[in-house]
Amino acid sequence: MEIGDPGVAVADPAIRQKYTEERNKRLRPEGISQFLKLADSTQFKYLDDDPWVDHAAFNAKTPVLRDGDDIKFLVLGAGYGGLLFAVHLIEAGFNAADIRIVDVAGGFGGTWYWNRYPGLMCDVESYIYMPLLEETGYMPRHKYAYGPELRAHADRIAEKWGLADKALFRTVCHGSRWDDAAKRWLVRLTENRGPAEPKKEMTINAQYVFVASGTLNAPQIPRLPGFDQFKGQHFHTARWNYDITGGTDTDWTLDKLKDKRVGIIGTGATAVQAVPELAKWAKHLYVFQRTPSSVDVRGQRPTDPDEWANKIAAAKGWQRSRSENFNSWLVNSPNGEDLVNDGWCHAPSYFGLIGGPGIIAPEKIPEHIAMLHTYDLERAEKIRARTTGVVKDPETADKLKHWYPAWCKRPTFHDDYLPAFNLLNVTLVDTDGKGLEGLTADAVVANGTSYPVDVLVLSTGFALFVEDGSGSPVQRAGVKVIGRNGLDMDDKWTREGAGTLHGVVSHSFPNLFYPGPSQIGVTANFTYTLALMASHVATILAEAERRVGGQTNRVTVEPTKAGEDAWGMEILKRASWFAAIRGCTPGYITKEGESNKVADMAEQIKAGRGAPWGEGIVKFTEVIRAWEAEGELSGLQVEANV
Ligand code: FAD
Ligand code: NDP
């Protein structure tokens, strides 16, 4: 099928009509305000606590950062993103001793530090998802690694590149101000030393700051009438409470649930992994569903060491080749044999979300959307048929079918989720898009019925957008950044929309880098993009410092206004690719339907500038590598400021 092929405009109209009806049921006038502002809530204060941290052990250590320190590289975030920034700096020739990492968490891992729910695993093949496998020589145990292994891998990376003792954990960054005279960022940090000691405030001077604070961090709780009356136990999946369920983060024996009625709210990617584990242990499990996930075959299996040694990891550069091969299949431009060969590679319409080959002229948008629906249909029908095949009760099977295309919500893959609904102790409570009515002292109320529960698991996702926020890379991290001439980054974003060169650095904010997420190429495999952008920034800095010779202590790197505007135009030119997202069922991708409301042309242009690279990850990679190969640092201004 080709864009522009006259055959493409025939995507089943009845199905599209059904998609629209299902979406309209779910559009809520309150948009993201349907979720609590956690800062105002006392009931969910526990979400501020780190259940995994060992304060006594940390308090006994010599701190790696002190108030007033002057350092070269400060990396904010100790997840795979922060680690990749640090590793690529080292690989580009910088000194590990000059790097410090700060995270509010009590250890490395980011997503894999905070999320420890039973059933947690990566949904992209671990051979390409886990960064730096070739360099660490590590073979994942399964095709899709489980949570503890993913977290341990973060520690392995930190150890191998000498970063384990360069991190200040339990430390939140609130703000950063550019000091143009000193050519330094003044970064405000607060170290939480646990309940027995006062917090420590400090300001660090850093030449370069990297914001690798992730996008799926802040647990989100729906406003539910009566929640404050609920007397049962509850927790969010990103702060799993094993004291309540039994088991540990590495042993998912949830034996304390044997005599408990458990409810789980939400059926997104997290719930799809947690439900099968809860179903094994709960006396009864109620799964409260507002919108079903699409659940395709997983095909989990242990890694075969022979296949690993002789095929998968045999050739030098295998991980990059395999990742790029995966990307090529995702954007329907296969480059060679399908090496990963899983559900992602056979989800041809997913590129509606991540971009693909071709630049769509505005007048071609309807045709483009029709093409995406045509790509989607066969897979969607197959998944719905799979549901009918697996789930024995036809009514339950019907309720578990998704009615939206693959680009609207993260597709899920699991071998045990759908079969869980055949168990006698599991009940699906589908709310037909309406969500819950509320809670009473001992029950969840849905569809006018009370379901008594002892334990309530909130699998209700993450706040991607803070209410009224600018969506800038630092706003997501809760960091106030003031650049040259007192410019607030959030004000810049609010006024102009996203403004960066290659998604990594912005005019008026020299020496401050991040891996998008606006204005970069994206793929289903987050770590691919994190690695690409980390390597890009390291390449830029190595070249910038090489140019100024030995006098590197005051070097600044910043996009020119013209360079930034030109990149913004390139993004905007390709943004029509994402037009189909406006028709999506609500979720975090559409800011719960709010982004569909943008009507004013100026606002649409602003939103378009904040899009990812519309031409797809393969082309984006080529563009970035070609720019690097030129060695000109075009669009950037490097000053020595000696
Ligand atoms: P994170 O891992 O989120 O790390 C950011 C860190 O920054 C956090 O530790 C946070 O505490 C810290 N931080 C943020 N703000 C501040 C601040 N102001 N001060 C101090 N510290 C701060 N992607 C995939 O491609 N495949 C998957 O299978 C996959 N599975 C996922 C499963 C779950 C449950 C979730 C939530 C996400 C998943 N993702 C997956 C997306 C995942 O977030 C990325 O793959 C990747 O791990 C992100 O890494 P990161 O370092 O950019 O961000
Ligand atoms: P999601 O945002 O995907 O899911 C939240 C769920 O809560 C949805 O089912 C939502 O319903 C439901 N919900 C919210 N409010 C209510 C309400 N008032 N009543 C009933 N239900 C409600 O969060 P997840 O944590 O599941 O996943 C977030 C992202 O994290 C994923 O998209 C993925 O990128 C990543 N992830 C990846 C995983 C992997 O496979 N490795 C595992 C886990 C997460 P509705 O859909 O109607 O809004």
XYZ file of C-alpha atoms and ligand atoms in Angstrom, residues 34-35 112 117 121-123 216 222 224 265-271 273 290-291 409-410 435-436 459-462 586 588 592, ligand 2:
79
model
C -10.368 14.825 36.055
C -7.147 13.958 37.907
C 12.640 0.639 36.744
C 4.756 -4.023 40.554
C 8.547 -6.314 32.210
C 9.636 -4.349 29.179
C 7.277 -4.471 26.233
C 6.167 8.844 32.942
C -8.543 10.328 39.339
C -13.336 9.989 42.658
C -8.715 0.599 38.530
C -7.355 0.954 35.023
C -6.612 -1.395 32.150
C -3.612 0.290 30.498
C -0.174 -1.229 29.864
C 0.578 -1.467 33.597
C -2.653 -3.254 34.496
C 0.993 -6.875 33.359
C -13.045 2.417 31.339
C -11.279 1.678 28.043
C -2.880 4.098 23.040
C 0.267 2.099 23.696
C -15.315 5.336 34.547
C -16.162 4.862 38.167
C -3.305 1.530 37.923
C -4.311 4.944 36.696
C -1.143 6.044 34.951
C 1.056 9.100 35.052
C -8.782 10.223 25.099
C -2.316 10.897 27.815
C -7.222 13.516 27.703
P -2.378 4.494 31.351
O -2.515 5.955 31.345
O -2.096 3.805 30.092
O -3.656 3.805 31.957
C -4.392 4.366 32.993
C -5.672 3.586 33.120
O -6.467 4.154 34.156
C -6.511 3.629 31.848
O -7.051 2.368 31.613
C -7.576 4.662 32.204
O -8.747 4.535 31.451
C -7.792 4.308 33.650
N -8.511 5.343 34.393
C -8.104 6.606 34.643
N -9.063 7.263 35.317
C -10.082 6.397 35.503
C -11.347 6.484 36.131
N -11.765 7.632 36.677
N -12.135 5.379 36.149
C -11.702 4.243 35.574
N -10.523 4.109 34.957
C -9.735 5.167 34.917
O -1.231 4.161 32.456
P -0.272 2.900 32.555
O 0.457 3.017 33.825
O -1.029 1.665 32.315
O 0.734 3.082 31.339
C 1.340 4.348 31.080
C 2.434 4.188 30.055
O 3.590 3.615 30.654
C 2.132 3.252 28.895
O 1.404 3.868 27.887
C 3.495 2.842 28.433
O 4.089 3.824 27.638
C 4.239 2.750 29.750
N 4.175 1.378 30.263
C 4.772 0.365 29.580
C 4.751 -0.904 30.074
C 5.400 -2.012 29.376
O 4.722 -2.761 28.752
N 6.637 -2.269 29.590
C 4.105 -1.260 31.288
C 3.499 -0.134 31.931
C 3.518 1.119 31.415
P -8.863 5.301 30.019
O -8.041 4.500 29.088
O -10.303 5.291 29.733
O -8.333 6.676 30.228
